[in-house]
Each structure stands twice: as structure tokens, then as C-alpha cells.
Coordinates of C-alpha atoms in Angstrom, one line a residue:
S16 CA 7.7 5.3 3.1
T17 CA 6.0 8.2 5.0
V18 CA 4.3 9.4 1.8
S19 CA 3.1 5.9 0.9
S20 CA 1.8 5.3 4.4
V21 CA -1.1 7.8 4.1
Y22 CA -4.2 5.6 3.5
D23 CA -6.5 7.5 1.1
P24 CA -8.6 5.0 -1.0
L25 CA -11.1 7.7 -2.2
G26 CA -8.5 10.4 -3.0
F27 CA -9.8 13.0 -0.6
L28 CA -6.2 13.8 0.5
A29 CA -4.8 14.0 -3.0
P30 CA -3.8 17.7 -2.8
F31 CA -1.9 16.9 0.5
I32 CA -0.2 13.7 -0.7
L33 CA 0.8 15.5 -4.0
I34 CA 3.1 17.8 -2.0
G35 CA 4.9 14.9 -0.4
K36 CA 5.3 13.2 -3.8
Q37 CA 6.7 16.4 -5.3
I38 CA 9.3 16.6 -2.6
L39 CA 10.3 13.0 -3.3
Q40 CA 10.5 13.6 -7.0
Q41 CA 12.7 16.6 -6.4
L42 CA 15.1 14.3 -4.4
R43 CA 15.1 11.8 -7.3
R44 CA 15.7 14.6 -9.8
D45 CA 18.7 15.8 -7.7
K46 CA 19.9 12.2 -7.6
V47 CA 20.1 12.1 -3.8
D48 CA 20.7 8.6 -2.6
W49 CA 18.7 7.3 0.4
D50 CA 21.6 7.6 2.9
E51 CA 22.8 11.1 1.8
P52 CA 21.8 14.2 3.7
I53 CA 19.3 16.4 1.9
S54 CA 19.6 20.2 1.2
D55 CA 18.3 22.6 3.8
Q56 CA 15.7 23.9 1.4
V57 CA 14.2 20.5 0.8
R58 CA 14.5 19.5 4.5
V59 CA 12.4 22.6 5.5
K60 CA 9.7 21.6 3.0
W61 CA 9.8 18.0 4.2
E62 CA 9.6 18.9 7.9
R63 CA 6.6 21.2 7.2
W64 CA 4.8 18.5 5.3
R65 CA 5.4 15.9 8.1
S66 CA 4.1 18.3 10.7
D67 CA 1.0 18.9 8.6
L68 CA 0.6 15.2 8.4
L69 CA -0.2 15.1 12.1
E70 CA -3.2 17.4 11.4
L71 CA -4.9 14.7 9.4
E72 CA -5.6 12.8 12.6
V73 CA -8.5 15.2 13.4
L74 CA -9.9 15.2 9.9
E75 CA -13.4 13.8 9.7
I76 CA -15.2 13.1 6.4
P77 CA -19.0 12.3 6.6
R78 CA -19.8 9.3 4.5
C79 CA -23.6 9.9 4.2
F80 CA -24.3 11.8 0.9
V81 CA -27.8 12.8 2.0
P82 CA -27.8 15.3 4.9
N83 CA -30.4 15.0 7.7
E84 CA -33.7 16.6 7.0
F85 CA -32.9 16.9 3.3
G86 CA -36.0 14.8 2.3
E87 CA -36.3 12.6 -0.7
P88 CA -34.0 13.6 -3.6
T89 CA -35.9 14.4 -6.8
S90 CA -32.7 14.3 -8.9
I91 CA -29.3 12.8 -8.4
E92 CA -26.5 13.9 -10.7
L93 CA -22.8 13.0 -11.1
H94 CA -20.4 15.7 -11.9
H95 CA -16.8 15.0 -13.0
F96 CA -14.0 17.6 -13.2
S97 CA -10.5 17.0 -14.5
D98 CA -7.4 18.9 -15.3
A99 CA -4.0 18.0 -16.6
S100 CA -0.5 19.5 -17.1
V101 CA 2.8 18.1 -18.2
N102 CA 3.5 17.2 -14.5
G103 CA 0.4 15.1 -14.0
Y104 CA -3.4 15.0 -13.9
A105 CA -6.2 15.1 -11.4
Q106 CA -9.9 14.2 -11.5
C107 CA -12.7 14.5 -8.9
S108 CA -16.3 13.5 -8.9
Y109 CA -19.2 15.0 -7.0
V110 CA -22.7 13.7 -6.4
Q111 CA -25.4 16.4 -6.4
L112 CA -28.8 15.9 -4.9
V113 CA -31.7 18.1 -5.7
N114 CA -34.9 18.3 -3.7
K115 CA -38.0 20.3 -4.5
A116 CA -38.4 21.4 -0.9
T117 CA -41.3 23.8 -0.5
M118 CA -43.8 26.0 -2.5
F119 CA -42.7 29.6 -2.0
T120 CA -44.8 32.5 -3.5
A121 CA -46.1 30.3 -6.4
L122 CA -42.6 29.1 -7.2
W123 CA -40.9 25.9 -6.1
Q124 CA -37.9 26.5 -3.9
W125 CA -35.2 24.0 -4.8
E126 CA -32.7 22.6 -2.3
S127 CA -29.4 21.3 -3.5
H128 CA -26.6 19.4 -1.8
G129 CA -23.2 18.3 -3.2
S130 CA -20.7 15.8 -1.8
L131 CA -17.3 14.8 -2.9
L132 CA -17.5 11.3 -4.1
H133 CA -14.0 10.5 -5.3
G134 CA -10.7 12.1 -6.2
S135 CA -7.7 10.8 -8.0
Y136 CA -4.4 12.1 -9.4
R137 CA -1.3 10.9 -11.1
F138 CA 1.9 12.7 -10.7
D139 CA 4.3 12.6 -13.6
N140 CA 3.0 9.3 -14.9
L141 CA 6.0 7.4 -16.2
L142 CA 3.9 4.7 -17.9
F143 CA 2.2 7.2 -20.3
K144 CA 4.8 9.9 -20.1
D145 CA 5.1 10.7 -23.8
F146 CA 1.4 10.6 -24.5
S147 CA 0.4 12.5 -21.4
R148 CA 3.0 15.2 -22.0
T149 CA 1.9 15.6 -25.7
F150 CA -1.8 15.6 -25.1
P151 CA -2.4 16.3 -21.3
G152 CA -6.0 17.4 -21.7
L153 CA -7.0 14.5 -23.8
F154 CA -5.3 12.0 -21.5
N155 CA -7.0 13.6 -18.5
N156 CA -10.4 13.5 -20.1
M157 CA -9.9 9.8 -20.7
Q158 CA -9.3 9.3 -17.0
G159 CA -12.6 11.1 -16.2
V160 CA -14.6 9.0 -18.6
R161 CA -13.1 5.8 -17.2
F162 CA -14.1 6.8 -13.7
H163 CA -17.6 7.8 -14.9
R164 CA -18.1 4.4 -16.5
H165 CA -16.9 2.6 -13.3
T166 CA -19.3 4.7 -11.2
I167 CA -22.3 4.1 -13.4
T168 CA -21.5 0.3 -13.5
Y169 CA -21.7 0.0 -9.8

């Protein structure tokens, strides 16, 4: 329940949560029942992950995508990155703002700023296990396209 208690609707903590889920999956793979003691090796990983969990209390993520004094963006772009393996897949999206800031020696000086918009992952997806294990790259690209469509719609 500790892993599931981390609230992360935008997926910013996905790399951290993934470690906790990997530990739980190892316990399932070893067929450890909920009331059985766990091995020392797994316990050390779990205790390290739980102590790192406390560090999230000081994490601050700015929600404004346009920094102060950036000016009016001349271009706004969405960039999607995705990757997959037989163990799962991950996807993240960034918004990039471009601003033609000043004229500098007869050339325009461009200013650019990127912000993480969203991240998502699925670890060993049981629903699409056969498909995702056979074609992990194709499955992952489908997830990126789905998020892009959702982003553009809203």
C-alpha cells in the first residue's frame, strides 16, 4: 500500500515509483505471501526506497510553463518521447516555448524554455503482455500517439 499511496497524477515521480513497483514484483515472482518475512536483500532495497520516499516531501514542481520575464512566446511546441522494453514502457511529453528575444549583431537571438508536461509508465503490463512483449516499440509508440491526441484535444 505504500507504493500505491504516492500521489502522482502527472507522472513526474514515475522513475521513483517504478523502483517500488519493481520490488513488489520481485516479491510476487518469489511467491512471498503478505505475512511471510522477506529476504535480507529485498528488505535492504525496500528500506532504502522508503527512506527516499521521505525526500519527496521537499520536492517542488513549478506549474507555470512560462518563466518570468520570458516575454510572449512566438512558438509553442509539444515533444513526446517514449521507450519500451519487455518489462514495460514509458512516455513523457514536454512543452517548448520559443521567443525571439532581441536583435543581436544583425541576427535574432532566440530564447527557448522547456517544461515537463506529463510522464507515464506501465510496468509489465499484464493486459497487453503478449503484444507488448512481442512488439514493445510499436506498443510504446501507440501510447505516445494516444497522449498526443489527448493533449491536442484539450
